[in-house]
mmCIF file with all atom_site columns, C-alpha atoms in Angstrom:
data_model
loop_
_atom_site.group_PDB
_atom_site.id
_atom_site.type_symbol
_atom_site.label_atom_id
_atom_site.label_alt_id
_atom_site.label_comp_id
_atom_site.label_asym_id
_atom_site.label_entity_id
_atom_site.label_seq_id
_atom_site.pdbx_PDB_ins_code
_atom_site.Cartn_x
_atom_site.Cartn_y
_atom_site.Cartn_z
_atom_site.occupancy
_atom_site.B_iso_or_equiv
_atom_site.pdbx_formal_charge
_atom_site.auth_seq_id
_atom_site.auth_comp_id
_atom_site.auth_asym_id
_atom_site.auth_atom_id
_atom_site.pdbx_PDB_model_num
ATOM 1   C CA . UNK A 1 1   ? 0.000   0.000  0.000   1.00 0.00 ? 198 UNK A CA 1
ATOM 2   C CA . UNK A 1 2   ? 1.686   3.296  -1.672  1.00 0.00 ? 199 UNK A CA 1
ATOM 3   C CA . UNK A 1 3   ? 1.212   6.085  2.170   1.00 0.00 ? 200 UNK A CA 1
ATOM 4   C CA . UNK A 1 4   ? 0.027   9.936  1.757   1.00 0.00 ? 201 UNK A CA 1
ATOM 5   C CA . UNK A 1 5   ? 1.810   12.407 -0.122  1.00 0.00 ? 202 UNK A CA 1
ATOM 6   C CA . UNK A 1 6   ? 4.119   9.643  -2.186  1.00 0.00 ? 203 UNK A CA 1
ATOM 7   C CA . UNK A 1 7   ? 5.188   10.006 -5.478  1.00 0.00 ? 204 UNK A CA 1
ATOM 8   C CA . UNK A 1 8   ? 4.434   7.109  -7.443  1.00 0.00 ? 205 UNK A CA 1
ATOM 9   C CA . UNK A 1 9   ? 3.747   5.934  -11.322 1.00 0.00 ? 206 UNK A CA 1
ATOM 10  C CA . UNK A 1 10  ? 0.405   5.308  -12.473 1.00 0.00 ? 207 UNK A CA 1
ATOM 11  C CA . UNK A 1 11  ? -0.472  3.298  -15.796 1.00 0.00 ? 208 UNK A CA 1
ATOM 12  C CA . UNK A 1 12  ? 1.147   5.668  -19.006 1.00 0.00 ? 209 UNK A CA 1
ATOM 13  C CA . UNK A 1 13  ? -0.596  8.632  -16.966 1.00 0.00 ? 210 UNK A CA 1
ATOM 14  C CA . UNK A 1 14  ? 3.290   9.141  -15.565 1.00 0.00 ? 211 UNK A CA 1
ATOM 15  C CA . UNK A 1 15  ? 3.613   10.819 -11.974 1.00 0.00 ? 212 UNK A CA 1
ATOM 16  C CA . UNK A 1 16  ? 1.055   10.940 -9.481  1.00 0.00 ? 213 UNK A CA 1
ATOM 17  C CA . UNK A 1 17  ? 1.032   11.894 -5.878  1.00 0.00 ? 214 UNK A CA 1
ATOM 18  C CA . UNK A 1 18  ? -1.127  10.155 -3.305  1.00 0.00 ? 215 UNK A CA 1
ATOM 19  C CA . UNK A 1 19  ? -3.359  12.444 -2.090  1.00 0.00 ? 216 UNK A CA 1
ATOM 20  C CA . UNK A 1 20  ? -6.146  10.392 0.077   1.00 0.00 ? 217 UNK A CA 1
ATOM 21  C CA . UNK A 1 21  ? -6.050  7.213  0.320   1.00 0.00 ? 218 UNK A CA 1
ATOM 22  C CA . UNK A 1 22  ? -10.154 6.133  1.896   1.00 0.00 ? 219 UNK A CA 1
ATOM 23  C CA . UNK A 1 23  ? -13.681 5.247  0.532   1.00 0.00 ? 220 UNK A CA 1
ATOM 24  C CA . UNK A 1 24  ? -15.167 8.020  -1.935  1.00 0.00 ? 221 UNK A CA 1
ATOM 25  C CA . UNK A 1 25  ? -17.683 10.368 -0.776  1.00 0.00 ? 222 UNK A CA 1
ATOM 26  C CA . UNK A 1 26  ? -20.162 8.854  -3.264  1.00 0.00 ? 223 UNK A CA 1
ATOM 27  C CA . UNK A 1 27  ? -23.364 7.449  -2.399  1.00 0.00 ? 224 UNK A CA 1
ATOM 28  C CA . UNK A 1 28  ? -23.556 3.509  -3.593  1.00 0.00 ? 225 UNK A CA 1
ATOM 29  C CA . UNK A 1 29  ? -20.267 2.978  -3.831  1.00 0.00 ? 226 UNK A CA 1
ATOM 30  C CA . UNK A 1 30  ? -19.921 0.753  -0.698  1.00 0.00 ? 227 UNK A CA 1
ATOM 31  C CA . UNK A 1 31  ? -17.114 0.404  1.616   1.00 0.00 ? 228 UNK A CA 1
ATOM 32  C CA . UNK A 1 32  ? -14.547 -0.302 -1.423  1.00 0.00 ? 229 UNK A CA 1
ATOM 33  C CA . UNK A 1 33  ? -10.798 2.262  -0.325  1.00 0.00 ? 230 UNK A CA 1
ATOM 34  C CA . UNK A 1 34  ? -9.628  4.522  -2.960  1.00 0.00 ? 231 UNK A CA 1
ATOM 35  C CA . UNK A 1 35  ? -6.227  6.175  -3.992  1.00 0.00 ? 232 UNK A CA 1
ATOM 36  C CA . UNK A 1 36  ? -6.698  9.623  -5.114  1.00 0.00 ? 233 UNK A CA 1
ATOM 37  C CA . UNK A 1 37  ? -4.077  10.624 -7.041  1.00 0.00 ? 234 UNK A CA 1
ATOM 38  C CA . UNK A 1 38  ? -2.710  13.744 -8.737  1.00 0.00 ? 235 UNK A CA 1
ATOM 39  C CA . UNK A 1 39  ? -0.545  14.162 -11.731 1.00 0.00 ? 236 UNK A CA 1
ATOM 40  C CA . UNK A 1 40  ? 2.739   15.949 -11.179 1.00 0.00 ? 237 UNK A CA 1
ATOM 41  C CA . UNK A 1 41  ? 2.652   16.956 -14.440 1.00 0.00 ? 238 UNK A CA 1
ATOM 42  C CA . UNK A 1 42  ? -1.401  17.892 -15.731 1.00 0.00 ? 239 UNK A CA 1
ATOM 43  C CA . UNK A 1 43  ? -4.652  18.373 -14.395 1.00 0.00 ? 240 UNK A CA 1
ATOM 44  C CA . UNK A 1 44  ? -7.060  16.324 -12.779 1.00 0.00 ? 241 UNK A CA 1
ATOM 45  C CA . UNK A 1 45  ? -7.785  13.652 -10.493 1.00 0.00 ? 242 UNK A CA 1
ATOM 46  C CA . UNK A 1 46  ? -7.936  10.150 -10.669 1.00 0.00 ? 243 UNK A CA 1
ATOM 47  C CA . UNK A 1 47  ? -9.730  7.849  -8.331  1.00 0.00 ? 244 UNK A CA 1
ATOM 48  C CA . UNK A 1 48  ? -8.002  4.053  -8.359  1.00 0.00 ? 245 UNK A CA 1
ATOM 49  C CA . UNK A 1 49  ? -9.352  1.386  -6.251  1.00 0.00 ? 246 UNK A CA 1
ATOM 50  C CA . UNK A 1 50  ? -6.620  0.436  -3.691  1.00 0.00 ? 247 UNK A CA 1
ATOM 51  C CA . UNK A 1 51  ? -6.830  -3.655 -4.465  1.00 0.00 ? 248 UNK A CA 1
ATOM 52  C CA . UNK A 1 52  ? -7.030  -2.366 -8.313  1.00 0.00 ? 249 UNK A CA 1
ATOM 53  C CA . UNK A 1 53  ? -4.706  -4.289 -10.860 1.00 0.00 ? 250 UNK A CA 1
ATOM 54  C CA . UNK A 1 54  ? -3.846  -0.650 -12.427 1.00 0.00 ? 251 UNK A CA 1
ATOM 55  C CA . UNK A 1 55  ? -0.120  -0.467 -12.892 1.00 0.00 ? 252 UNK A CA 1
ATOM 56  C CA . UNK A 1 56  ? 0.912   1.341  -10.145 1.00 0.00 ? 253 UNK A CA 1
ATOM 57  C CA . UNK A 1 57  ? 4.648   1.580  -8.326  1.00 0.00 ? 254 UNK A CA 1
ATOM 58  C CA . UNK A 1 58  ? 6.966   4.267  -6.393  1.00 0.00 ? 255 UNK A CA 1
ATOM 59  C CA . UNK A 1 59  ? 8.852   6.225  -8.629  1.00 0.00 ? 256 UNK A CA 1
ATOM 60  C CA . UNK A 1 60  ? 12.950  5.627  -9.222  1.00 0.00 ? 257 UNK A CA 1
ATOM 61  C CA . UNK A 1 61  ? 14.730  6.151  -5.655  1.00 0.00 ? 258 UNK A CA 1
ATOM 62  C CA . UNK A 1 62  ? 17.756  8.886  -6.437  1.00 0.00 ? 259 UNK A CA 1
ATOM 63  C CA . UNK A 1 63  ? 20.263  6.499  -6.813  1.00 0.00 ? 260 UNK A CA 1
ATOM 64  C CA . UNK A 1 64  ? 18.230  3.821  -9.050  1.00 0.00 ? 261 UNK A CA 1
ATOM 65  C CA . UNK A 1 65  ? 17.532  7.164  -11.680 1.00 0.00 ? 262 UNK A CA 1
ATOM 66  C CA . UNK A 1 66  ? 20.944  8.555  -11.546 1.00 0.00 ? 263 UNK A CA 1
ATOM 67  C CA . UNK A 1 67  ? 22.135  4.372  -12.226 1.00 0.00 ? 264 UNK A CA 1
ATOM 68  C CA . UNK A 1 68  ? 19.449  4.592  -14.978 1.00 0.00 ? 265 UNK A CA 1
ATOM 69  C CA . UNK A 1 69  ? 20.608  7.522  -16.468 1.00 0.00 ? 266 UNK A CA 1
ATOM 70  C CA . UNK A 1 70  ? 24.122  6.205  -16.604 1.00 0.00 ? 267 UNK A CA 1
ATOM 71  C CA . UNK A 1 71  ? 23.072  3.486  -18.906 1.00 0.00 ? 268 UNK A CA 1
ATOM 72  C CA . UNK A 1 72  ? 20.969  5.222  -20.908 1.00 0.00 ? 269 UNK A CA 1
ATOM 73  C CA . UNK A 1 73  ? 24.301  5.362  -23.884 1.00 0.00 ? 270 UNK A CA 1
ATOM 74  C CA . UNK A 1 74  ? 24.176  1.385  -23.911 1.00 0.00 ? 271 UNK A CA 1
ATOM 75  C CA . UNK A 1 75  ? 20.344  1.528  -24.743 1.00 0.00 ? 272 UNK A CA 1
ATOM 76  C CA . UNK A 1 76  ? 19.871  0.298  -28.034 1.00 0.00 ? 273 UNK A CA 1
ATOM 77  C CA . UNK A 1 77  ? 17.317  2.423  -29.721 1.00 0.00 ? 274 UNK A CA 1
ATOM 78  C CA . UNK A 1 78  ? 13.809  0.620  -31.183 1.00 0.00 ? 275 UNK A CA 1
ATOM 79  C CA . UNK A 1 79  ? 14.618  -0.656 -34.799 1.00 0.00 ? 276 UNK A CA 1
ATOM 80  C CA . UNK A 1 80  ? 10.248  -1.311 -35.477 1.00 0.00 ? 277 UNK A CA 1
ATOM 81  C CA . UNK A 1 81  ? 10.159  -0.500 -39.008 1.00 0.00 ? 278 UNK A CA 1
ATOM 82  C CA . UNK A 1 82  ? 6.798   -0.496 -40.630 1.00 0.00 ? 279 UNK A CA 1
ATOM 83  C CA . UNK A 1 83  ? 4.514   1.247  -43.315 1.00 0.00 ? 280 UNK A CA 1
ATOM 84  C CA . UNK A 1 84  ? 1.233   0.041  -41.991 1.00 0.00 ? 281 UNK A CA 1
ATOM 85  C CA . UNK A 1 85  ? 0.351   2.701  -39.149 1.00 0.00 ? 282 UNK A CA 1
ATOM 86  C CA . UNK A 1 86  ? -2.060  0.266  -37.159 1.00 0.00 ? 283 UNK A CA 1
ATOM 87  C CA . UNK A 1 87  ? 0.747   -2.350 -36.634 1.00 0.00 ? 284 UNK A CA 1
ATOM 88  C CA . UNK A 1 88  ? 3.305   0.718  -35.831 1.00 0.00 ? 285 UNK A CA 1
ATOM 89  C CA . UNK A 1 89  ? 0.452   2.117  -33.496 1.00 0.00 ? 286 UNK A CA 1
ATOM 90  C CA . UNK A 1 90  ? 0.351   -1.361 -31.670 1.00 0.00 ? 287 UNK A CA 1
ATOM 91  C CA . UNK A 1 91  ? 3.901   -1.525 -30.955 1.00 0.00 ? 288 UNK A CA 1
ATOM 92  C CA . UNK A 1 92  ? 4.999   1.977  -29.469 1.00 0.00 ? 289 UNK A CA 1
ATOM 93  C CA . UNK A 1 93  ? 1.718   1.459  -27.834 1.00 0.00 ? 290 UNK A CA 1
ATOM 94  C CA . UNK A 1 94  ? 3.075   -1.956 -26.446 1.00 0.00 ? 291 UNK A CA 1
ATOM 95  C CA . UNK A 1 95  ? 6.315   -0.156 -25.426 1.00 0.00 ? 292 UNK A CA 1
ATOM 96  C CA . UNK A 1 96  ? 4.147   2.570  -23.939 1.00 0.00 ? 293 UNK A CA 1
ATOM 97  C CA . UNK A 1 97  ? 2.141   0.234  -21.833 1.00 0.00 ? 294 UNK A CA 1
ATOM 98  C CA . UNK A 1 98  ? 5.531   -2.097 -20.634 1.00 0.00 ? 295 UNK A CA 1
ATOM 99  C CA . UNK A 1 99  ? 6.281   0.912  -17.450 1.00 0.00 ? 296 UNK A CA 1
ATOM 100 C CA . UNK A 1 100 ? 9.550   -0.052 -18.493 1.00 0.00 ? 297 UNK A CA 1
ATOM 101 C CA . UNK A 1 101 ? 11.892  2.548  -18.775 1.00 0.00 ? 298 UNK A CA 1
ATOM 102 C CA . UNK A 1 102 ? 14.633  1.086  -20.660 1.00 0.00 ? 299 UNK A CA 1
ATOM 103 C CA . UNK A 1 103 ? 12.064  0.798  -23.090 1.00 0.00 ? 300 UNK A CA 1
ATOM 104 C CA . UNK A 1 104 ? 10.361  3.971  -23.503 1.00 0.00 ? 301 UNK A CA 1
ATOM 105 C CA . UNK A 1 105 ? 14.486  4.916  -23.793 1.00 0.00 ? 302 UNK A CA 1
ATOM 106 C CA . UNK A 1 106 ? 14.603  2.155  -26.753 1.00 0.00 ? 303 UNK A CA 1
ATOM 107 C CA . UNK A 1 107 ? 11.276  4.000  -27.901 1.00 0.00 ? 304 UNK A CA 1
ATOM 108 C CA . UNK A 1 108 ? 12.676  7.227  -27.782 1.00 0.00 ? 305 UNK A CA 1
ATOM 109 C CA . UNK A 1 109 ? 16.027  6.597  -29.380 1.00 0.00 ? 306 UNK A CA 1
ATOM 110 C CA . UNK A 1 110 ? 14.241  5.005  -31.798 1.00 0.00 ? 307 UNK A CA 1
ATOM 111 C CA . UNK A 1 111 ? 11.875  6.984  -33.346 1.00 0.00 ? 308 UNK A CA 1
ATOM 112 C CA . UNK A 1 112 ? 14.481  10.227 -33.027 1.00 0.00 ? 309 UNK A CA 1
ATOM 113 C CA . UNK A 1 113 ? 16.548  8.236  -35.416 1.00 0.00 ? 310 UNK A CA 1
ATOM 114 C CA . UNK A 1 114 ? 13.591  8.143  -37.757 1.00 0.00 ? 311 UNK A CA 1
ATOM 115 C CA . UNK A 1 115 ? 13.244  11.299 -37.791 1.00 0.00 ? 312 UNK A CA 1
ATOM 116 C CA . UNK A 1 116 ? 16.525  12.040 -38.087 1.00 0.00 ? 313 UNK A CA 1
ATOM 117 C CA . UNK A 1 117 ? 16.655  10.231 -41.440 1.00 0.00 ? 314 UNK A CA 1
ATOM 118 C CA . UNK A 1 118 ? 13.568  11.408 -42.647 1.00 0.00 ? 315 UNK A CA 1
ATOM 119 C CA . UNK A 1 119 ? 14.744  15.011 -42.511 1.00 0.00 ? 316 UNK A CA 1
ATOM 120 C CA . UNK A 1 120 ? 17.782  14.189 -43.857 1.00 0.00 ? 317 UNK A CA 1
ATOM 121 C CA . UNK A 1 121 ? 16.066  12.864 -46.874 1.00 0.00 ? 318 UNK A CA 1
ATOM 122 C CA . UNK A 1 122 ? 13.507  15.745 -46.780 1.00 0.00 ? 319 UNK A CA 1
ATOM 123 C CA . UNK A 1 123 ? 10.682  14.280 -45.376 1.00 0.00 ? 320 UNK A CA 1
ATOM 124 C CA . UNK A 1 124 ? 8.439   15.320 -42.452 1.00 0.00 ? 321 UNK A CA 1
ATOM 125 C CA . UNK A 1 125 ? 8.544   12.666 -39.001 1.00 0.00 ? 322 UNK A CA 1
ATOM 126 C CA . UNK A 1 126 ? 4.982   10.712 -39.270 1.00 0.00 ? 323 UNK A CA 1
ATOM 127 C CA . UNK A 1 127 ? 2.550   12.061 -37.111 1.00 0.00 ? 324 UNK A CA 1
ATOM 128 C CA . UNK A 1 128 ? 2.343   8.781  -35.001 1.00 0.00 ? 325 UNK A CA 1
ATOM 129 C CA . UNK A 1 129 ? 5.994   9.108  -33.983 1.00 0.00 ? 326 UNK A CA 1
ATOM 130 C CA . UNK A 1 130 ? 6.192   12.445 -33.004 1.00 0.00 ? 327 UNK A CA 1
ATOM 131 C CA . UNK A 1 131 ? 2.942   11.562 -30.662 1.00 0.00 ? 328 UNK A CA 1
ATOM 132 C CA . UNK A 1 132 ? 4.848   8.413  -28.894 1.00 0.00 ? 329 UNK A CA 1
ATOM 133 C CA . UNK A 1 133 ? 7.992   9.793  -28.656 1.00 0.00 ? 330 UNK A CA 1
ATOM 134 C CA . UNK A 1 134 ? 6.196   12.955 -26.547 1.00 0.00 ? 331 UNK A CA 1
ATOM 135 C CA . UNK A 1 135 ? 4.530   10.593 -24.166 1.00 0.00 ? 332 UNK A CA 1
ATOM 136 C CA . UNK A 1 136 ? 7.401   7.990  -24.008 1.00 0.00 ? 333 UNK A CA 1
ATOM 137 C CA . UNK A 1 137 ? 9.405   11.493 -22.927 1.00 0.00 ? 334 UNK A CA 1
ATOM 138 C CA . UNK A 1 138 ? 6.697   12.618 -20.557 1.00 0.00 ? 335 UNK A CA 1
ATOM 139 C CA . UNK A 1 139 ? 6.245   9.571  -18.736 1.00 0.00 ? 336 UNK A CA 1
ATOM 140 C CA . UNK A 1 140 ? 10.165  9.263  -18.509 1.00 0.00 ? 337 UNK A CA 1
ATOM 141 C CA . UNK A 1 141 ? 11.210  12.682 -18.067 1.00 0.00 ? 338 UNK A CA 1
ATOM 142 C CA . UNK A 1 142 ? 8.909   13.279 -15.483 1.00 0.00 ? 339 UNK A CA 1
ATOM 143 C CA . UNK A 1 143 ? 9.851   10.192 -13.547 1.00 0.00 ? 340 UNK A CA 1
ATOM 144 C CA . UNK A 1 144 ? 13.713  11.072 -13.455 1.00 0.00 ? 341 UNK A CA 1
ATOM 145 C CA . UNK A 1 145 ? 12.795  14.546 -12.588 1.00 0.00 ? 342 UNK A CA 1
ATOM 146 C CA . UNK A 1 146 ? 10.938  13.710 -9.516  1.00 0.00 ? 343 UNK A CA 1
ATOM 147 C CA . UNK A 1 147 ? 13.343  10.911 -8.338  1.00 0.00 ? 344 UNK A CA 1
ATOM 148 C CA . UNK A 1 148 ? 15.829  13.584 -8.942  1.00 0.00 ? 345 UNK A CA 1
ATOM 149 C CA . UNK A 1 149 ? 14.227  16.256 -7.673  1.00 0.00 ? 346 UNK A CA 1
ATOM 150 C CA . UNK A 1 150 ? 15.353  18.408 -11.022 1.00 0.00 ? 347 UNK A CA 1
ATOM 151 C CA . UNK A 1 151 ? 12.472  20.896 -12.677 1.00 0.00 ? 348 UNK A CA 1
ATOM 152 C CA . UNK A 1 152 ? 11.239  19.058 -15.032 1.00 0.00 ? 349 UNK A CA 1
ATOM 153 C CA . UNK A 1 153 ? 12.522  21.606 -18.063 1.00 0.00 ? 350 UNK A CA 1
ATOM 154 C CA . UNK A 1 154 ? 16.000  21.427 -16.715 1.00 0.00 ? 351 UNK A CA 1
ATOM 155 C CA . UNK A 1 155 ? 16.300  16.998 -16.935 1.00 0.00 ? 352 UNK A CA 1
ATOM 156 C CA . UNK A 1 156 ? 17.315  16.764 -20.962 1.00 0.00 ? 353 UNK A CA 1
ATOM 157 C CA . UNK A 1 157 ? 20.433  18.755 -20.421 1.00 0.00 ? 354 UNK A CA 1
ATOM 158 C CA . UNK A 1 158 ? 20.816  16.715 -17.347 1.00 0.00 ? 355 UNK A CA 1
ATOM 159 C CA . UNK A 1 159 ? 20.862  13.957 -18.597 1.00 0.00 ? 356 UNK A CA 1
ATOM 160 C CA . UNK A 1 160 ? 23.167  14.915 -21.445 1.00 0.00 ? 357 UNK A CA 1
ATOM 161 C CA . UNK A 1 161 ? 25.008  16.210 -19.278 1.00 0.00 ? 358 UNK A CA 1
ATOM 162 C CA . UNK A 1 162 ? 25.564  13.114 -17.531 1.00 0.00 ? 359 UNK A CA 1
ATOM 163 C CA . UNK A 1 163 ? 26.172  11.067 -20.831 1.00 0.00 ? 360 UNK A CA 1
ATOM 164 C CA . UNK A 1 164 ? 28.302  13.087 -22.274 1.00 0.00 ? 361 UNK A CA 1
ATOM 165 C CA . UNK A 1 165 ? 30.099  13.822 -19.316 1.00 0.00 ? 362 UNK A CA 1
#
């Protein structure tokens, strides 16, 4: 059980603080305990069912991002290559969905190439990779920002920073 005020990841919605953890003030909606949690980084609130099988863990300790971050230079990136947009929707969707952050990295890395070599051949990024490479870098950003406790603006130069150091 995640305790008041702790900063943890929920789903692909990225970092959420515990704000109440108790039933809802709801009529019908029995004696069932509730996280309410709010994102770091957005608006709203989200109401998750304590014994819910939501994706839901503490964010990166200090040490565990800045060990993360370190090994972010021996992440291969994603090499996915395909034309037909539903299968390339349904794997940086997969990616998205894994809360694994060696490979939203791979997702990342991946699709910059892409669109590295599409400008280089005078082409526009695809739509569909410049939307999963924004969330794969919101969920991740936001998580090493928190763990590190570095604005949230300030963690690309930190972490190049750190790789290229």
């Amino acid at each position: 059980m995640f305790e008041l005020g702790q900063l943890i990841m929920y789903a692909s919605r990225g970092v959420c603080r515990v704000e109440k953890i108790g039933s809802l003030d709801i009529e019908d909606m029995g004696d069932r305990i509730y996280y309410t949690l709010s994102p770091v980084y957005g608006k709203g609130t989200f109401y998750i069912p304590v014994d819910s099988n939501a994706f839901m863990r503490p964010i990166m300790t200090p040490a565990e991002a800045e060990d993360f971050i370190n090994s972010i230079s021996d992440i291969e990136g994603d090499s996915y290559s395909n034309k037909n947009m539903v299968s390339l929707k349904e794997h940086y969707s997969m990616l998205v969905q894994s809360h694994d952050s060696e490979k939203l990295v791979q997702l990342i890395k991946g699709i910059w190439e892409k669109a590295h070599n599409a400008e280089k051949n005078g082409k526009h990024p695809a739509q569909i990779d410049k939307q999963y490479m924004e969330k794969a870098e919101d969920i991740l950003y936001g998580e090493l920002a928190c763990s590190l406790d570095i604005p949230r603006d300030d963690i690309v130069g930190y972490i190049s920073a750190k790789i290229s150091g």
